[in-house]
Tab-separated table of C-alpha atoms and ligand atoms in Angstrom:
chain	number	residue	atom	x	y	z
C	1	MET	CA	0.249	0.461	0.364
C	2	LYS	CA	1.569	2.775	-1.302
C	3	LYS	CA	1.573	6.380	1.739
C	4	PHE	CA	1.138	10.216	1.624
C	5	LYS	CA	1.788	12.915	4.642
C	6	ILE	CA	0.505	15.982	3.938
C	7	LEU	CA	1.951	18.954	5.745
C	8	THR	CA	-0.389	22.019	5.860
C	9	TYR	CA	0.694	25.587	6.825
C	10	GLY	CA	-2.024	28.521	6.999
C	11	CYS	CA	-6.023	29.032	7.627
C	12	GLN	CA	-8.763	26.597	7.795
C	13	MET	CA	-9.756	27.000	4.504
C	14	ASN	CA	-5.529	24.954	4.051
C	15	VAL	CA	-7.083	22.577	6.685
C	16	ALA	CA	-10.658	21.717	4.746
C	17	ASP	CA	-7.921	21.823	1.365
C	18	SER	CA	-5.700	19.512	2.698
C	19	GLU	CA	-8.751	16.588	3.998
C	20	ARG	CA	-9.681	16.915	0.681
C	21	MET	CA	-6.700	16.330	-0.790
C	22	ALA	CA	-6.438	13.567	0.961
C	23	ALA	CA	-9.871	11.726	0.041
C	24	GLN	CA	-9.035	12.022	-2.927
C	25	LEU	CA	-5.789	10.252	-2.830
C	26	LYS	CA	-7.566	7.593	-0.736
C	27	LYS	CA	-9.309	6.966	-3.949
C	28	ILE	CA	-6.157	6.136	-5.432
C	29	GLY	CA	-4.864	4.050	-3.080
C	30	TYR	CA	-3.111	5.681	-0.560
C	31	ASN	CA	-3.191	5.487	3.211
C	32	SER	CA	-1.819	8.614	5.422
C	33	THR	CA	1.133	8.039	7.005
C	34	ASP	CA	2.685	10.163	10.159
C	35	ASP	CA	5.869	10.011	9.176
C	36	PHE	CA	7.822	11.502	6.097
C	37	ASP	CA	10.579	8.809	6.014
C	38	ASP	CA	8.282	6.075	4.894
C	39	ALA	CA	5.853	7.883	2.452
C	40	ASP	CA	5.707	7.720	-1.208
C	41	LEU	CA	4.475	11.065	-2.057
C	42	ILE	CA	4.883	14.368	-0.039
C	43	LEU	CA	2.078	17.789	-0.367
C	44	ILE	CA	2.780	20.744	1.387
C	45	ASN	CA	-0.641	22.735	1.195
C	46	THR	CA	1.083	26.142	0.942
C	47	CYS	CA	0.242	30.102	2.896
C	48	CYS	CA	1.783	33.687	1.936
C	49	VAL	CA	-0.110	35.481	3.720
C	50	ARG	CA	2.772	36.821	5.322
C	51	GLU	CA	6.780	36.273	4.695
C	52	SER	CA	7.012	34.701	7.543
C	53	ALA	CA	4.832	31.602	6.186
C	54	GLU	CA	6.396	31.561	3.428
C	55	ASP	CA	9.843	31.449	5.026
C	56	ARG	CA	8.589	28.331	7.038
C	57	VAL	CA	7.392	27.022	3.805
C	58	TYR	CA	11.042	27.563	2.425
C	59	GLY	CA	12.637	25.504	5.175
C	60	LYS	CA	10.672	22.939	5.219
C	61	ILE	CA	11.046	22.199	1.244
C	62	GLY	CA	14.825	22.422	1.566
C	63	GLU	CA	14.575	19.521	4.481
C	64	LEU	CA	12.829	17.465	1.773
C	65	LYS	CA	15.902	17.571	-0.271
C	66	HIS	CA	17.624	14.468	1.051
C	67	LEU	CA	14.216	12.523	1.163
C	68	LYS	CA	14.003	12.384	-2.277
C	69	ARG	CA	18.391	11.748	-2.540
C	70	LYS	CA	17.081	8.667	-0.506
C	71	ASN	CA	14.066	7.217	-2.525
C	72	PRO	CA	14.145	9.087	-6.109
C	73	LYS	CA	10.622	7.837	-6.823
C	74	LEU	CA	9.534	9.721	-4.050
C	75	ILE	CA	6.620	12.214	-5.084
C	76	ILE	CA	7.011	16.154	-3.898
C	77	GLY	CA	4.142	18.061	-4.590
C	78	ILE	CA	3.393	21.873	-3.385
C	79	ALA	CA	-0.688	22.778	-3.183
C	80	GLY	CA	-1.786	26.266	-1.739
C	81	CYS	CA	-1.733	30.015	-1.827
C	82	MET	CA	1.991	29.923	-2.645
C	83	ALA	CA	2.190	27.507	-5.421
C	84	GLN	CA	-0.359	29.323	-6.444
C	85	LYS	CA	1.233	32.342	-6.540
C	86	GLU	CA	5.025	31.212	-7.234
C	87	GLY	CA	4.312	28.648	-9.583
C	88	GLU	CA	7.810	27.862	-12.269
C	89	ASN	CA	9.265	29.607	-9.316
C	90	LEU	CA	9.480	27.219	-6.845
C	91	ILE	CA	10.761	24.098	-8.732
C	92	ARG	CA	13.213	26.924	-10.108
C	93	ARG	CA	14.665	27.470	-6.472
C	94	ALA	CA	14.280	24.079	-5.481
C	95	PRO	CA	14.454	21.226	-8.150
C	96	HIS	CA	13.304	18.308	-6.638
C	97	ILE	CA	9.520	19.561	-5.877
C	98	ASP	CA	7.849	16.670	-8.852
C	99	PHE	CA	4.725	18.977	-8.815
C	100	ILE	CA	2.719	22.707	-7.999
C	101	LEU	CA	-0.710	22.409	-7.431
C	102	GLY	CA	-2.308	26.108	-7.531
C	103	THR	CA	-5.598	26.845	-5.608
C	104	GLY	CA	-8.171	26.033	-8.144
C	105	ARG	CA	-7.032	22.585	-9.212
C	106	LEU	CA	-7.460	20.657	-6.265
C	107	ASN	CA	-9.447	17.645	-8.967
C	108	GLN	CA	-5.782	17.127	-10.480
C	109	LEU	CA	-4.231	15.800	-8.074
C	110	ILE	CA	-4.789	12.369	-9.071
C	111	ASN	CA	-4.137	12.928	-12.764
C	112	ILE	CA	-0.919	14.704	-11.870
C	113	VAL	CA	0.345	11.814	-9.173
C	114	GLN	CA	-1.304	8.546	-11.309
C	115	SER	CA	1.262	10.353	-14.813
C	116	PHE	CA	4.142	10.337	-12.119
C	117	GLU	CA	3.529	6.863	-11.041
C	118	ASN	CA	3.108	5.598	-14.362
C	119	ASP	CA	6.450	7.148	-15.269
C	120	LEU	CA	4.797	9.200	-18.243
C	121	ILE	CA	6.528	12.545	-16.536
C	122	ALA	CA	10.324	12.510	-17.306
C	123	ASN	CA	9.847	16.879	-15.710
C	124	HIS	CA	7.775	18.758	-13.511
C	125	ILE	CA	4.031	19.628	-13.681
C	126	VAL	CA	2.781	23.005	-12.700
C	127	GLU	CA	-0.804	23.125	-13.165
C	128	ILE	CA	-1.829	26.626	-11.573
C	129	SER	CA	-4.241	28.181	-14.559
C	130	ASN	CA	-6.067	30.664	-13.381
C	131	VAL	CA	-9.047	28.223	-14.659
C	132	ASP	CA	-11.241	26.739	-11.505
C	133	ASP	CA	-11.941	23.658	-12.898
C	134	GLY	CA	-15.519	23.580	-10.391
C	135	PHE	CA	-15.710	22.934	-6.806
C	136	SER	CA	-13.205	20.796	-4.533
C	137	PRO	CA	-13.773	17.529	-4.138
C	138	ILE	CA	-15.679	16.397	-0.790
C	139	ALA	CA	-13.495	14.997	1.925
C	140	ASP	CA	-14.179	11.675	3.660
C	141	PHE	CA	-15.504	12.086	7.121
C	142	ASN	CA	-14.149	8.687	8.091
C	143	ASN	CA	-11.280	10.159	10.375
C	144	ASN	CA	-13.197	9.322	13.757
C	145	SER	CA	-13.307	13.522	13.726
C	146	VAL	CA	-15.251	15.111	16.185
C	147	SER	CA	-15.116	18.561	14.537
C	148	SER	CA	-14.697	19.448	10.516
C	149	PHE	CA	-14.395	22.593	7.970
C	150	ILE	CA	-16.880	22.512	5.590
C	151	PRO	CA	-16.105	25.880	2.845
C	152	ILE	CA	-19.200	27.380	1.392
C	153	MET	CA	-17.327	29.624	-0.179
C	154	TYR	CA	-13.633	30.109	-2.346
C	155	GLY	CA	-11.688	33.119	-3.118
C	156	CYS	CA	-12.712	37.069	-2.041
C	157	ASN	CA	-13.619	40.434	-3.882
C	158	ASN	CA	-13.049	42.573	-1.181
C	159	PHE	CA	-9.470	44.016	-2.043
C	160	CYS	CA	-7.889	45.346	1.090
C	161	THR	CA	-4.952	46.648	-0.115
C	162	TYR	CA	-2.721	44.677	2.375
C	163	CYS	CA	-3.893	41.511	1.264
C	164	ILE	CA	-2.477	38.573	-0.914
C	165	VAL	CA	-5.561	36.487	-1.007
C	166	PRO	CA	-7.598	37.998	-3.826
C	167	HIS	CA	-4.302	37.206	-5.611
C	168	VAL	CA	-4.071	33.722	-4.861
C	169	ARG	CA	-7.534	32.627	-4.196
C	170	GLY	CA	-9.493	34.457	-7.063
C	171	ARG	CA	-13.046	35.762	-7.499
C	172	GLU	CA	-15.388	34.595	-4.775
C	173	ARG	CA	-17.919	31.788	-5.878
C	174	SER	CA	-19.867	30.146	-3.855
C	175	ARG	CA	-20.956	26.902	-3.093
C	176	LYS	CA	-24.465	25.472	-3.636
C	177	PRO	CA	-26.552	24.884	-0.851
C	178	GLN	CA	-27.807	21.647	-0.957
C	179	GLU	CA	-24.344	20.927	-1.751
C	180	ILE	CA	-23.112	21.741	1.163
C	181	ILE	CA	-25.728	20.439	2.805
C	182	SER	CA	-25.373	17.135	2.136
C	183	GLU	CA	-21.659	17.492	2.946
C	184	VAL	CA	-22.717	18.361	6.615
C	185	GLU	CA	-25.071	15.350	6.666
C	186	THR	CA	-22.050	13.273	5.499
C	187	ALA	CA	-20.271	14.337	7.784
C	188	VAL	CA	-22.409	13.688	11.210
C	189	ASN	CA	-23.256	10.736	10.128
C	190	ASN	CA	-19.854	9.984	10.465
C	191	GLY	CA	-19.978	11.032	13.671
C	192	VAL	CA	-18.520	14.753	13.089
C	193	LYS	CA	-20.151	17.237	15.970
C	194	GLU	CA	-18.965	20.516	15.073
C	195	ILE	CA	-19.052	22.263	11.836
C	196	THR	CA	-17.477	25.181	11.296
C	197	LEU	CA	-18.767	26.830	7.800
C	198	LEU	CA	-15.690	28.807	5.920
C	199	GLY	CA	-15.928	31.563	4.028
C	200	GLN	CA	-12.642	34.846	3.786
C	201	ASN	CA	-16.383	36.650	3.737
C	202	VAL	CA	-19.344	34.070	4.997
C	203	ASN	CA	-21.844	37.341	4.921
C	204	SER	CA	-20.999	37.340	0.668
C	205	TYR	CA	-22.368	33.949	0.275
C	206	SER	CA	-24.072	34.310	-3.178
C	207	TYR	CA	-27.419	32.539	-1.741
C	208	GLY	CA	-28.030	34.105	1.858
C	209	PHE	CA	-25.541	33.201	4.316
C	210	ALA	CA	-28.343	33.262	7.496
C	211	ASP	CA	-31.226	31.106	5.124
C	212	LEU	CA	-27.909	28.576	4.675
C	213	LEU	CA	-27.119	28.997	8.933
C	214	LYS	CA	-30.549	28.529	9.524
C	215	LYS	CA	-31.167	25.019	7.110
C	216	ILE	CA	-27.550	23.792	8.875
C	217	ASP	CA	-29.103	24.635	12.358
C	218	SER	CA	-32.593	22.078	11.618
C	219	ILE	CA	-29.618	18.677	11.099
C	220	LYS	CA	-30.125	16.074	13.491
C	221	ASN	CA	-27.370	15.150	15.396
C	222	LEU	CA	-25.426	18.186	14.671
C	223	CYS	CA	-24.012	19.262	18.164
C	224	ARG	CA	-22.533	22.892	17.201
C	225	LEU	CA	-22.488	25.357	14.446
C	226	ARG	CA	-19.543	27.811	13.247
C	227	PHE	CA	-18.387	29.774	10.825
C	228	MET	CA	-15.984	32.337	9.359
C	229	THR	CA	-14.984	34.940	8.819
C	230	SER	CA	-17.132	37.597	9.050
C	231	HIS	CA	-16.570	40.775	7.105
C	232	PRO	CA	-17.910	43.947	9.222
C	233	LYS	CA	-18.978	45.789	5.678
C	234	ASP	CA	-21.557	43.834	5.836
C	235	LEU	CA	-22.695	41.506	8.423
C	236	SER	CA	-26.481	41.967	8.664
C	237	ASP	CA	-29.540	42.223	11.093
C	238	ASP	CA	-30.788	38.549	9.872
C	239	LEU	CA	-27.903	36.706	10.316
C	240	ILE	CA	-27.435	38.446	14.053
C	241	LYS	CA	-30.390	37.465	14.852
C	242	THR	CA	-30.173	33.666	13.607
C	243	ILE	CA	-27.466	33.239	15.927
C	244	ARG	CA	-29.334	34.960	18.498
C	245	ASP	CA	-32.180	32.437	17.749
C	246	GLY	CA	-30.096	29.255	16.612
C	247	LYS	CA	-29.636	25.831	18.617
C	248	ASN	CA	-27.237	24.966	17.674
C	249	ILE	CA	-25.400	28.382	16.167
C	250	CYS	CA	-22.503	29.416	19.094
C	251	GLU	CA	-22.408	33.007	20.120
C	252	HIS	CA	-19.150	33.598	18.909
C	253	ILE	CA	-18.244	35.451	15.880
C	254	HIS	CA	-14.533	36.293	14.948
C	255	LEU	CA	-15.082	40.397	13.422
C	256	PRO	CA	-11.673	41.406	12.372
C	257	VAL	CA	-11.350	44.940	12.956
C	258	GLN	CA	-8.010	45.234	11.418
C	259	TYR	CA	-7.263	48.784	12.801
C	260	GLY	CA	-8.544	51.513	15.299
C	261	SER	CA	-8.282	54.247	13.188
C	262	ASP	CA	-10.267	55.970	10.111
C	263	LYS	CA	-7.506	57.134	8.016
C	264	ILE	CA	-6.145	53.535	8.163
C	265	LEU	CA	-8.987	51.651	7.846
C	266	LYS	CA	-9.231	53.559	4.555
C	267	LYS	CA	-5.829	53.120	3.203
C	268	MET	CA	-6.544	49.268	4.182
C	269	ASN	CA	-9.639	49.268	1.744
C	270	ARG	CA	-12.299	48.466	4.640
C	271	ILE	CA	-14.910	50.051	3.406
C	272	TYR	CA	-16.527	50.497	7.248
C	273	THR	CA	-15.291	53.431	9.663
C	274	VAL	CA	-14.245	52.601	13.239
C	275	GLU	CA	-17.883	54.642	14.069
C	276	LYS	CA	-19.380	52.068	12.256
C	277	TYR	CA	-17.592	49.297	13.490
C	278	ARG	CA	-18.817	50.010	17.394
C	279	GLN	CA	-22.273	50.688	16.028
C	280	LEU	CA	-22.095	47.217	14.609
C	281	VAL	CA	-21.002	45.670	17.970
C	282	LYS	CA	-23.253	47.352	20.329
C	283	LYS	CA	-25.783	46.150	17.869
C	284	ILE	CA	-24.245	42.456	18.691
C	285	ARG	CA	-23.951	42.612	21.677
C	286	ALA	CA	-28.011	43.587	21.990
C	287	GLU	CA	-29.292	41.053	21.131
C	288	ILE	CA	-26.833	38.110	21.944
C	289	PRO	CA	-25.655	39.276	25.547
C	290	ASN	CA	-23.328	36.446	26.121
C	291	VAL	CA	-21.870	36.157	22.664
C	292	SER	CA	-17.856	36.088	22.866
C	293	LEU	CA	-16.601	38.299	20.246
C	294	THR	CA	-12.393	37.783	18.432
C	295	THR	CA	-10.740	39.398	16.288
C	296	ASP	CA	-8.030	40.402	14.383
C	297	LEU	CA	-5.152	43.201	14.047
C	298	ILE	CA	-2.285	44.300	12.224
C	299	VAL	CA	0.297	46.324	13.847
C	300	GLY	CA	3.157	48.910	10.928
C	301	PHE	CA	0.460	49.225	8.195
C	302	PRO	CA	2.050	52.124	5.869
C	303	GLY	CA	1.710	55.409	7.011
C	304	GLU	CA	0.830	54.905	10.326
C	305	THR	CA	1.701	56.937	13.682
C	306	ASP	CA	1.772	56.988	16.950
C	307	GLU	CA	-1.541	58.919	16.888
C	308	ASP	CA	-3.259	55.905	14.926
C	309	PHE	CA	-1.385	53.101	16.773
C	310	ASN	CA	-2.676	55.229	20.478
C	311	GLN	CA	-6.210	55.323	18.633
C	312	THR	CA	-6.065	51.635	17.632
C	313	LEU	CA	-5.149	51.114	21.385
C	314	ASP	CA	-7.950	52.844	22.952
C	315	PHE	CA	-10.328	51.436	20.367
C	316	ILE	CA	-9.343	47.530	21.757
C	317	ARG	CA	-10.070	48.752	25.525
C	318	GLU	CA	-13.424	50.499	24.866
C	319	ILE	CA	-15.288	47.419	22.474
C	320	LYS	CA	-12.861	44.414	25.163
C	321	PHE	CA	-12.366	41.977	22.618
C	322	ASP	CA	-12.334	38.296	24.011
C	323	ALA	CA	-9.242	37.764	22.252
C	324	ALA	CA	-7.421	39.108	19.085
C	325	TYR	CA	-4.768	37.596	16.680
C	326	THR	CA	-2.390	40.586	16.309
C	327	PHE	CA	0.124	40.722	13.487
C	328	ILE	CA	2.919	42.379	12.415
C	329	TYR	CA	2.188	44.421	8.771
C	330	SER	CA	3.870	42.091	5.951
C	331	ARG	CA	4.201	43.885	2.117
C	332	ARG	CA	3.006	41.794	-0.229
C	333	SER	CA	4.114	42.207	-3.814
C	334	GLY	CA	1.685	42.708	-5.934
C	335	THR	CA	-0.582	44.357	-3.290
C	336	PRO	CA	-1.552	48.012	-3.429
C	337	ALA	CA	-0.002	48.534	-0.128
C	338	ALA	CA	3.656	47.186	-0.740
C	339	GLU	CA	3.802	50.233	-2.484
C	340	PHE	CA	3.206	53.026	-0.181
C	341	GLU	CA	5.916	54.869	0.223
C	342	ASP	CA	5.512	55.697	4.361
C	343	GLN	CA	6.252	51.751	4.758
C	344	VAL	CA	6.997	51.877	8.988
C	345	ASP	CA	10.335	51.007	10.430
C	346	GLU	CA	10.923	46.825	11.429
C	347	SER	CA	11.921	47.545	14.999
C	348	LEU	CA	8.664	50.385	15.818
C	349	LYS	CA	6.721	47.621	14.287
C	350	HIS	CA	7.949	45.144	16.980
C	351	GLU	CA	7.471	47.466	19.288
C	352	ARG	CA	4.447	47.841	18.711
C	353	LEU	CA	3.342	44.598	18.577
C	354	LYS	CA	4.326	43.631	21.858
C	355	LYS	CA	2.725	47.269	23.388
C	356	LEU	CA	-1.013	46.091	21.682
C	357	MET	CA	-0.516	42.367	22.484
C	358	ASP	CA	0.254	43.998	26.136
C	359	VAL	CA	-2.877	45.727	26.385
C	360	GLN	CA	-5.071	42.684	24.846
C	361	ASN	CA	-3.837	40.343	26.881
C	362	GLU	CA	-5.066	42.245	30.022
C	363	ILE	CA	-7.825	42.681	28.298
C	364	SER	CA	-8.425	39.236	28.070
C	365	LEU	CA	-8.181	37.820	31.536
C	366	GLU	CA	-10.261	40.517	32.497
C	367	ILE	CA	-12.813	39.083	30.824
C	368	ASN	CA	-12.028	35.524	31.631
C	369	GLU	CA	-11.813	36.350	35.573
C	370	LYS	CA	-15.270	37.335	35.091
C	371	LEU	CA	-15.725	33.428	34.341
C	372	ASN	CA	-14.957	31.952	37.597
C	373	GLY	CA	-16.936	29.923	39.259
C	374	LYS	CA	-19.299	30.089	36.012
C	375	ILE	CA	-20.541	26.403	34.650
C	376	PHE	CA	-20.194	25.785	30.842
C	377	GLU	CA	-20.928	22.908	28.795
C	378	ILE	CA	-18.150	21.900	26.629
C	379	LEU	CA	-17.381	19.826	23.413
C	380	THR	CA	-14.845	17.583	24.360
C	381	GLU	CA	-11.053	17.445	21.978
C	382	GLY	CA	-8.722	14.785	23.768
C	383	VAL	CA	-6.052	14.866	25.599
C	384	SER	CA	-3.826	17.953	26.230
C	385	LYS	CA	-1.187	18.853	24.351
C	386	THR	CA	1.470	19.218	27.478
C	387	ASP	CA	-0.341	16.641	29.801
C	388	GLU	CA	-1.398	13.205	29.391
C	389	ASN	CA	-3.655	13.611	32.621
C	390	ILE	CA	-5.502	16.697	30.979
C	391	PHE	CA	-8.127	17.065	28.454
C	392	THR	CA	-9.524	20.398	26.431
C	393	GLY	CA	-12.458	21.299	25.654
C	394	ARG	CA	-14.164	24.407	24.218
C	395	THR	CA	-16.957	26.485	24.955
C	396	ARG	CA	-19.660	27.457	22.591
C	397	THR	CA	-17.979	31.064	22.635
C	398	ASN	CA	-14.803	29.454	21.535
C	399	LYS	CA	-12.824	29.693	24.840
C	400	LEU	CA	-10.921	26.482	25.165
C	401	ILE	CA	-11.187	24.769	28.998
C	402	LEU	CA	-8.320	22.135	30.750
C	403	PHE	CA	-9.882	19.696	33.295
C	404	LYS	CA	-8.560	16.526	34.697
C	405	HIS	CA	-9.424	13.995	32.911
C	406	ARG	CA	-11.709	10.959	33.971
C	407	ASP	CA	-13.083	8.876	32.126
C	408	GLU	CA	-14.245	11.431	29.078
C	409	LYS	CA	-14.287	11.037	24.953
C	410	VAL	CA	-13.420	13.253	22.538
C	411	GLY	CA	-16.801	14.251	21.114
C	412	ASP	CA	-18.310	13.966	24.690
C	413	LEU	CA	-20.275	17.110	25.207
C	414	ILE	CA	-19.654	17.932	29.447
C	415	ASN	CA	-20.414	20.600	32.177
C	416	VAL	CA	-17.549	22.139	33.703
C	417	LYS	CA	-16.439	24.731	36.225
C	418	ILE	CA	-14.558	27.190	35.960
C	419	ILE	CA	-11.547	27.181	38.714
C	420	GLN	CA	-9.074	28.610	37.336
C	421	PRO	CA	-8.749	31.536	34.468
C	422	GLN	CA	-5.740	32.558	32.441
C	423	THR	CA	-5.221	34.796	29.950
C	424	TRP	CA	-5.361	31.956	26.789
C	425	ILE	CA	-7.191	29.323	28.571
C	426	LEU	CA	-9.425	29.265	31.397
C	427	LYS	CA	-9.246	25.540	34.144
C	428	GLY	CA	-12.374	23.947	35.035
C	429	GLU	CA	-13.430	21.083	36.990
C	430	ARG	CA	-15.892	18.141	35.752
C	431	ILE	CA	-19.509	18.776	37.540
X	501	LIG	N1	-10.807	36.962	5.071
X	501	LIG	C1	-9.871	37.185	6.805
X	501	LIG	C2	-8.769	37.123	6.100
X	501	LIG	C3	-8.090	36.600	5.833
X	501	LIG	S1	-6.120	36.464	6.329
X	501	LIG	C4	-10.896	38.617	6.433
X	501	LIG	O1	-10.903	39.158	6.059
X	501	LIG	O2	-10.923	38.319	7.904
X	501	LIG	C5	-6.243	36.784	7.997
X	501	LIG	C6	-5.682	37.974	8.802
X	501	LIG	O3	-4.131	38.008	8.325
X	501	LIG	C7	-6.525	39.436	8.153
X	501	LIG	O4	-7.717	39.431	9.169
X	501	LIG	C8	-5.313	40.005	8.649
X	501	LIG	O5	-5.521	40.360	9.926
X	501	LIG	C9	-4.091	39.462	8.471
X	501	LIG	N2	-3.720	39.710	7.298
X	501	LIG	C10	-3.441	39.565	5.643
X	501	LIG	N3	-2.776	40.584	5.067
X	501	LIG	C11	-1.400	40.669	6.167
X	501	LIG	C12	-0.804	40.606	6.288
X	501	LIG	N4	-0.451	41.825	4.152
X	501	LIG	N5	0.517	41.841	6.302
X	501	LIG	C13	-0.357	41.262	8.428
X	501	LIG	N6	-1.637	40.505	8.088
X	501	LIG	C14	-2.090	39.893	6.825
X	502	LIG	FE1	-7.873	39.266	2.706
X	502	LIG	FE2	-9.428	41.280	2.764
X	502	LIG	FE3	-10.045	39.483	1.295
X	502	LIG	FE4	-10.434	39.212	3.883
X	502	LIG	S1	-11.347	40.491	2.725
X	502	LIG	S2	-9.268	37.768	2.867
X	502	LIG	S3	-8.301	40.258	4.575
X	502	LIG	S4	-9.080	40.995	1.005
X	503	LIG	FE1	-5.190	30.767	4.052
X	503	LIG	FE2	-3.089	31.493	4.161
X	503	LIG	FE3	-4.107	31.238	1.871
X	503	LIG	S1	-3.947	32.434	4.696
X	503	LIG	S2	-6.207	31.512	2.152
X	503	LIG	S3	-3.553	30.003	3.675
X	503	LIG	S4	-2.797	32.677	2.121
């Protein structure tokens, strides 16, 4: 039996794509392995959203060279966003790569692998045509996972000036509701309990996102329904009410604000103002009082002054996000912001990132401390990475809970009482 190893970088969209590629490979007789040395096929699914993501991939590609020397029959493929962006360049830089598979071409994977197996190919294959070959194949859900990511749309039309995603994922296209619903049903029938619907901006789902959520919420035996990401420019009242009234729709919204000054938001092409965002949060909290809100923030965007940065600090102190993913602006060639003249000095970017994280950590801790003594239903996820006696699970609001393991199994819904809240996790005990 031949074996494959897929290594995934980047966002949940890539995780979903990797599962789909794995399903394709299983169809042609491959089994998954965790061991690189044991694999007949290695696939790296890549991200290029920041330079640091690309650096990690280049490092990994370098490490694979000696495996190819040991086993010349080994097939090495690079898929995902960086494959789409770099194409041929990757092979020029690392000739031990056999094929490049762009983001819209997942359906070609079987053909490509088979042509290498049949020695039909003397050289390399680069498959990055911009033409989308239809939607990616569906994943197979026979891997005992409790949680699954299901893409409802691909691509992005927003063109935030810093962002490479629209350039490597193409224009927005939505999957048909019926196709998504039947995929969710298949997943649930295979034991999946939690579904996260994915799109770069789910609010622009062509067939109505709130409607889709309602339909999926009524699927029997699904315990939890999540989604990401929502763009603040077009999160509808209908969606807020749907979350409020939903049965299994979790009370957590990831709502990237990116920045807290109008001047920078405008230069980022985010379409909303600080005030519009503030009003949106007010409305969400009025309708869904126990909602948790998380966000993404970028520091060091071109033209950022101390005053802009301080406005951002003030804004996160005002909004009080449950958590924030904070990034240093990374110049992506091909995007408008890469050409802006007033780039911020690297050391200043790092200084600001640290300040931003310090402020946010204080807020996260303050919010979590208020949960002390409270009881939550959590969906258990498994043994903690650092301690085998500890189990982890998440609240509907997406807070990570750690508790002493007794006889719980992965995927159990249990009640825990919070006994020790911390910044990133909360310790609890089963009741
Ligand atoms: N579609 C999603 C985000 C996808 S990228 C959305 O609009 O929210 C995930 C996050 O990476 C973004 O929210 C942004 O904060 C960050 N990001 C994107 N491009 C970046 C860049 N050039 N430098 C630093 N961070 C970036
Ligand atoms: Fe990038 Fe903006 Fe699209 Fe999100 S909405 S993927 S940040 S261009
Ligand atoms: Fe995701 Fe990275 Fe691509 S964030 S969409 S894998 S560039």
